[in-house]
């Protein structure tokens, strides 16, 4: 029994991935460089952003999945196949077609309660849903990742969960958890982007290409911001976003200097 447990623990905690530096360039389908693209190593949760020339550099191992995300563009995934330093990856992102509506320029008054109503985008589908009493969308169906304690305990009792052990040893459970965390973050950022006009951010001095980065920054600095997103409380979200604007602008000055 001790030998079996040692063997499993050895596989669970003894896998070490050799890292390499992967670099590349990101453009759109018109061959224009794309900056502020979020580049995520799904296997390690390491995250970087492309610069104004569309260039990026990130640590990765062979067969790691890199994901490229930018609002308004289709997501792109790419696996790392080559070993060695400075493996080059070239990514082309395609813009998602969207219907352009008539834009009405509104002057902000400085009153958060009033301005939050002005900058909020109207979700017509949500209004109809509330009016006719349609049921809320079903939450995402997700496979529950295997957990160490729920796999090891049956082993100690003489039962082996083969699938659970494989998921832990292969790293599948870890990747699932990171993937779910990443997907939820992107969904919450998108929730804010869909409901708040870009002018609300740019008028405060935040570059348009860094709006998503700012929202994610607010989630980190003010975790309650995300709590308000989950509660679909737009006024609360805007209140917390405004609290973090000065800190983010200072951060941008530090990056530029």
Short mmCIF file of C-alpha atoms in Angstrom, two decimals:
data_model
loop_
_atom_site.label_atom_id
_atom_site.label_comp_id
_atom_site.label_asym_id
_atom_site.label_seq_id
_atom_site.Cartn_x
_atom_site.Cartn_y
_atom_site.Cartn_z
CA UNK A 1 0.00 0.00 0.00
CA UNK A 2 2.82 2.40 0.91
CA UNK A 3 4.55 1.61 -2.38
CA UNK A 4 1.40 2.32 -4.39
CA UNK A 5 0.80 5.59 -2.55
CA UNK A 6 4.42 6.65 -3.06
CA UNK A 7 4.19 5.90 -6.78
CA UNK A 8 1.07 8.02 -7.19
CA UNK A 9 2.45 10.90 -5.12
CA UNK A 10 5.64 10.77 -7.18
CA UNK A 11 3.66 11.30 -10.38
CA UNK A 12 1.38 13.92 -8.85
CA UNK A 13 4.11 16.19 -7.56
CA UNK A 14 7.28 15.19 -9.37
CA UNK A 15 6.52 16.41 -12.91
CA UNK A 16 8.73 19.32 -13.88
CA UNK A 17 8.29 21.24 -17.15
CA UNK A 18 11.33 22.71 -18.86
CA UNK A 19 10.63 26.31 -19.84
CA UNK A 20 11.61 28.20 -22.97
CA UNK A 21 11.04 31.75 -24.14
CA UNK A 22 8.50 31.93 -26.95
CA UNK A 23 8.31 35.15 -28.93
CA UNK A 24 6.06 36.20 -31.77
CA UNK A 25 4.05 38.86 -33.49
CA UNK A 26 0.30 39.46 -33.76
CA UNK A 27 -1.47 41.19 -36.63
CA UNK A 28 -5.04 41.49 -37.85
CA UNK A 29 -6.31 40.18 -41.17
CA UNK A 30 -5.22 43.46 -42.80
CA UNK A 31 -1.63 42.89 -41.63
CA UNK A 32 -1.88 45.71 -39.07
CA UNK A 33 0.06 45.21 -35.82
CA UNK A 34 -2.18 44.51 -32.82
CA UNK A 35 -1.15 45.84 -29.41
CA UNK A 36 -2.72 45.07 -26.01
CA UNK A 37 -3.58 41.50 -27.00
CA UNK A 38 -3.75 39.25 -23.93
CA UNK A 39 -1.43 36.26 -24.40
CA UNK A 40 -2.09 33.47 -21.89
CA UNK A 41 -0.22 30.24 -21.35
CA UNK A 42 -3.20 28.05 -20.46
CA UNK A 43 -0.95 25.42 -18.85
CA UNK A 44 0.75 27.78 -16.38
CA UNK A 45 -1.69 30.72 -16.25
CA UNK A 46 1.23 33.01 -17.19
CA UNK A 47 -0.06 36.15 -18.90
CA UNK A 48 1.55 38.94 -20.95
CA UNK A 49 0.34 41.66 -23.34
CA UNK A 50 1.58 42.41 -26.85
CA UNK A 51 3.23 45.80 -27.36
CA UNK A 52 2.27 48.49 -29.89
CA UNK A 53 4.15 46.58 -32.62
CA UNK A 54 2.17 43.42 -31.90
CA UNK A 55 5.22 41.71 -30.40
CA UNK A 56 5.13 39.47 -27.32
CA UNK A 57 7.40 37.24 -25.28
CA UNK A 58 6.24 34.54 -22.84
CA UNK A 59 7.61 31.49 -21.01
CA UNK A 60 6.23 28.18 -22.25
CA UNK A 61 7.03 24.51 -22.52
CA UNK A 62 6.70 22.13 -25.43
CA UNK A 63 3.00 21.44 -26.21
CA UNK A 64 1.74 24.25 -23.96
CA UNK A 65 -1.34 25.98 -25.33
CA UNK A 66 -1.08 29.73 -25.87
CA UNK A 67 -4.33 31.67 -26.14
CA UNK A 68 -4.64 35.12 -27.75
CA UNK A 69 -7.56 37.32 -26.71
CA UNK A 70 -8.61 40.84 -27.59
CA UNK A 71 -12.14 42.28 -27.38
CA UNK A 72 -13.72 42.55 -30.82
CA UNK A 73 -11.58 39.76 -32.30
CA UNK A 74 -11.99 36.00 -32.53
CA UNK A 75 -9.92 34.07 -30.01
CA UNK A 76 -6.88 32.23 -31.33
CA UNK A 77 -5.13 29.23 -29.78
CA UNK A 78 -1.68 27.95 -30.71
CA UNK A 79 0.41 25.09 -29.32
CA UNK A 80 4.15 25.35 -28.77
CA UNK A 81 5.86 22.59 -30.73
CA UNK A 82 9.49 23.68 -31.07
CA UNK A 83 12.12 23.45 -28.31
CA UNK A 84 14.77 26.07 -27.77
CA UNK A 85 15.03 29.79 -27.17
CA UNK A 86 13.23 32.40 -29.27
CA UNK A 87 10.76 30.08 -30.98
CA UNK A 88 8.79 32.39 -33.29
CA UNK A 89 5.00 32.35 -33.53
CA UNK A 90 3.02 34.51 -35.95
CA UNK A 91 -0.64 35.06 -35.16
CA UNK A 92 -3.40 36.60 -37.29
CA UNK A 93 -6.57 37.69 -35.47
CA UNK A 94 -9.84 38.26 -37.30
CA UNK A 95 -12.21 41.01 -36.22
CA UNK A 96 -15.72 39.91 -35.22
CA UNK A 97 -18.32 41.59 -37.49
CA UNK A 98 -20.69 43.82 -35.55
CA UNK A 99 -23.58 46.06 -36.42
CA UNK A 100 -22.70 49.74 -36.00
CA UNK A 101 -25.47 51.75 -34.41
CA UNK A 102 -25.97 55.49 -34.46
CA UNK A 103 -23.71 57.13 -31.87
CA UNK A 104 -25.06 59.80 -29.57
CA UNK A 105 -22.43 61.90 -27.78
CA UNK A 106 -23.39 62.62 -24.18
CA UNK A 107 -21.73 65.14 -21.88
CA UNK A 108 -20.99 63.77 -18.41
CA UNK A 109 -22.13 65.83 -15.42
CA UNK A 110 -19.76 64.41 -12.81
CA UNK A 111 -22.64 62.87 -10.86
CA UNK A 112 -21.85 59.11 -10.81
CA UNK A 113 -25.46 58.00 -10.30
CA UNK A 114 -26.68 60.10 -13.22
CA UNK A 115 -23.69 59.42 -15.49
CA UNK A 116 -23.85 55.66 -14.94
CA UNK A 117 -27.31 55.67 -16.49
CA UNK A 118 -26.07 57.76 -19.41
CA UNK A 119 -23.04 55.62 -20.29
CA UNK A 120 -24.80 52.29 -19.78
CA UNK A 121 -25.64 50.54 -23.03
CA UNK A 122 -29.19 49.32 -23.40
CA UNK A 123 -29.44 45.54 -23.47
CA UNK A 124 -32.68 45.12 -25.44
CA UNK A 125 -32.68 41.34 -24.99
CA UNK A 126 -32.46 41.72 -21.23
CA UNK A 127 -35.33 44.26 -21.23
CA UNK A 128 -37.56 41.89 -23.21
CA UNK A 129 -36.61 39.00 -20.95
CA UNK A 130 -37.63 40.94 -17.85
CA UNK A 131 -40.84 42.19 -19.48
CA UNK A 132 -42.20 38.82 -20.54
CA UNK A 133 -40.72 36.81 -17.68
CA UNK A 134 -38.44 34.57 -19.74
CA UNK A 135 -36.25 32.20 -17.71
CA UNK A 136 -32.62 33.13 -17.09
CA UNK A 137 -29.94 31.39 -19.22
CA UNK A 138 -28.76 28.05 -17.92
CA UNK A 139 -25.32 28.31 -16.30
CA UNK A 140 -22.32 26.76 -18.04
CA UNK A 141 -22.14 22.98 -17.94
CA UNK A 142 -18.63 22.15 -16.77
CA UNK A 143 -16.87 18.92 -15.93
CA UNK A 144 -15.79 19.03 -12.29
CA UNK A 145 -11.96 18.84 -12.07
CA UNK A 146 -10.47 16.00 -10.04
CA UNK A 147 -9.21 16.94 -6.56
CA UNK A 148 -6.23 15.40 -4.77
CA UNK A 149 -8.04 14.68 -1.50
CA UNK A 150 -11.01 13.06 -3.27
CA UNK A 151 -8.66 10.80 -5.26
CA UNK A 152 -6.17 9.88 -2.53
CA UNK A 153 -8.73 9.11 0.19
CA UNK A 154 -10.37 6.21 -1.74
CA UNK A 155 -6.86 4.87 -2.49
CA UNK A 156 -6.11 4.72 1.23
CA UNK A 157 -9.34 2.75 1.64
CA UNK A 158 -8.32 0.33 -1.09
CA UNK A 159 -10.27 1.85 -4.01
CA UNK A 160 -8.59 3.47 -7.00
CA UNK A 161 -10.31 6.19 -9.03
CA UNK A 162 -8.45 5.54 -12.28
CA UNK A 163 -9.89 8.51 -14.18
CA UNK A 164 -9.36 10.91 -11.28
CA UNK A 165 -5.76 9.73 -10.78
CA UNK A 166 -5.07 10.11 -14.51
CA UNK A 167 -6.52 13.65 -14.54
CA UNK A 168 -4.24 14.66 -11.66
CA UNK A 169 -1.12 12.97 -13.02
CA UNK A 170 -1.58 14.26 -16.58
CA UNK A 171 -2.30 17.80 -15.38
CA UNK A 172 -5.79 17.81 -16.88
CA UNK A 173 -7.43 18.85 -13.58
CA UNK A 174 -5.01 21.76 -13.17
CA UNK A 175 -5.59 22.92 -16.73
CA UNK A 176 -9.36 22.71 -16.27
CA UNK A 177 -9.27 24.93 -13.20
CA UNK A 178 -7.08 27.51 -14.95
CA UNK A 179 -9.26 27.41 -18.05
CA UNK A 180 -12.46 27.98 -16.05
CA UNK A 181 -10.82 30.83 -14.12
CA UNK A 182 -9.64 32.45 -17.35
CA UNK A 183 -13.01 32.05 -19.11
CA UNK A 184 -14.88 33.56 -16.16
CA UNK A 185 -12.51 36.54 -16.12
CA UNK A 186 -13.02 37.20 -19.83
CA UNK A 187 -16.81 36.87 -19.45
CA UNK A 188 -16.83 39.42 -16.62
CA UNK A 189 -14.68 41.87 -18.59
CA UNK A 190 -17.00 41.44 -21.57
CA UNK A 191 -20.05 42.07 -19.34
CA UNK A 192 -18.68 45.50 -18.45
CA UNK A 193 -17.57 46.29 -22.03
CA UNK A 194 -21.05 45.50 -23.36
CA UNK A 195 -22.71 47.87 -20.89
CA UNK A 196 -20.34 50.83 -20.74
CA UNK A 197 -19.36 53.02 -23.69
CA UNK A 198 -15.64 53.34 -24.48
CA UNK A 199 -15.96 57.13 -24.17
CA UNK A 200 -16.56 56.70 -20.44
CA UNK A 201 -13.03 55.29 -20.08
CA UNK A 202 -11.18 57.37 -22.67
CA UNK A 203 -12.58 60.61 -21.22
CA UNK A 204 -10.90 59.60 -17.95
CA UNK A 205 -7.54 59.24 -19.72
CA UNK A 206 -7.52 55.47 -20.30
CA UNK A 207 -6.35 54.53 -23.84
CA UNK A 208 -9.00 52.65 -25.80
CA UNK A 209 -6.68 49.69 -26.36
CA UNK A 210 -6.15 49.34 -22.58
CA UNK A 211 -9.79 49.38 -21.44
CA UNK A 212 -9.97 45.62 -20.92
CA UNK A 213 -6.63 45.70 -19.13
CA UNK A 214 -7.96 48.46 -16.84
CA UNK A 215 -11.10 46.47 -16.00
CA UNK A 216 -8.98 43.43 -15.11
CA UNK A 217 -6.71 45.71 -13.04
CA UNK A 218 -9.79 46.94 -11.15
CA UNK A 219 -10.87 43.36 -10.47
CA UNK A 220 -7.47 42.74 -8.85
CA UNK A 221 -7.11 45.98 -6.89
CA UNK A 222 -10.78 46.19 -5.89
CA UNK A 223 -12.14 42.59 -5.75
CA UNK A 224 -15.58 43.97 -4.87
CA UNK A 225 -15.77 45.28 -8.45
CA UNK A 226 -16.12 41.71 -9.66
CA UNK A 227 -18.64 40.98 -6.92
CA UNK A 228 -20.82 43.75 -8.33
CA UNK A 229 -20.40 42.27 -11.83
CA UNK A 230 -21.64 38.89 -10.59
CA UNK A 231 -24.59 40.68 -8.97
CA UNK A 232 -25.19 42.61 -12.26
CA UNK A 233 -25.00 45.89 -10.34
CA UNK A 234 -23.67 48.35 -12.92
CA UNK A 235 -23.74 51.40 -10.64
CA UNK A 236 -21.64 49.52 -8.07
CA UNK A 237 -19.20 48.45 -10.79
CA UNK A 238 -18.76 52.02 -12.03
CA UNK A 239 -18.21 53.28 -8.49
CA UNK A 240 -15.35 50.83 -7.94
CA UNK A 241 -13.91 51.44 -11.41
CA UNK A 242 -13.69 55.16 -10.69
CA UNK A 243 -11.84 54.39 -7.46
CA UNK A 244 -9.08 52.58 -9.39
CA UNK A 245 -8.66 55.03 -12.28
CA UNK A 246 -5.95 57.15 -10.54
CA UNK A 247 -3.89 54.08 -9.62
CA UNK A 248 -4.12 52.70 -13.18
CA UNK A 249 -3.08 56.03 -14.73
CA UNK A 250 -0.06 56.13 -12.41
CA UNK A 251 0.75 52.59 -13.48
CA UNK A 252 0.68 53.66 -17.13
CA UNK A 253 3.10 56.52 -16.39
CA UNK A 254 5.49 54.04 -14.76
CA UNK A 255 5.32 51.73 -17.78
CA UNK A 256 6.02 54.60 -20.22
CA UNK A 257 8.92 56.04 -18.18
#
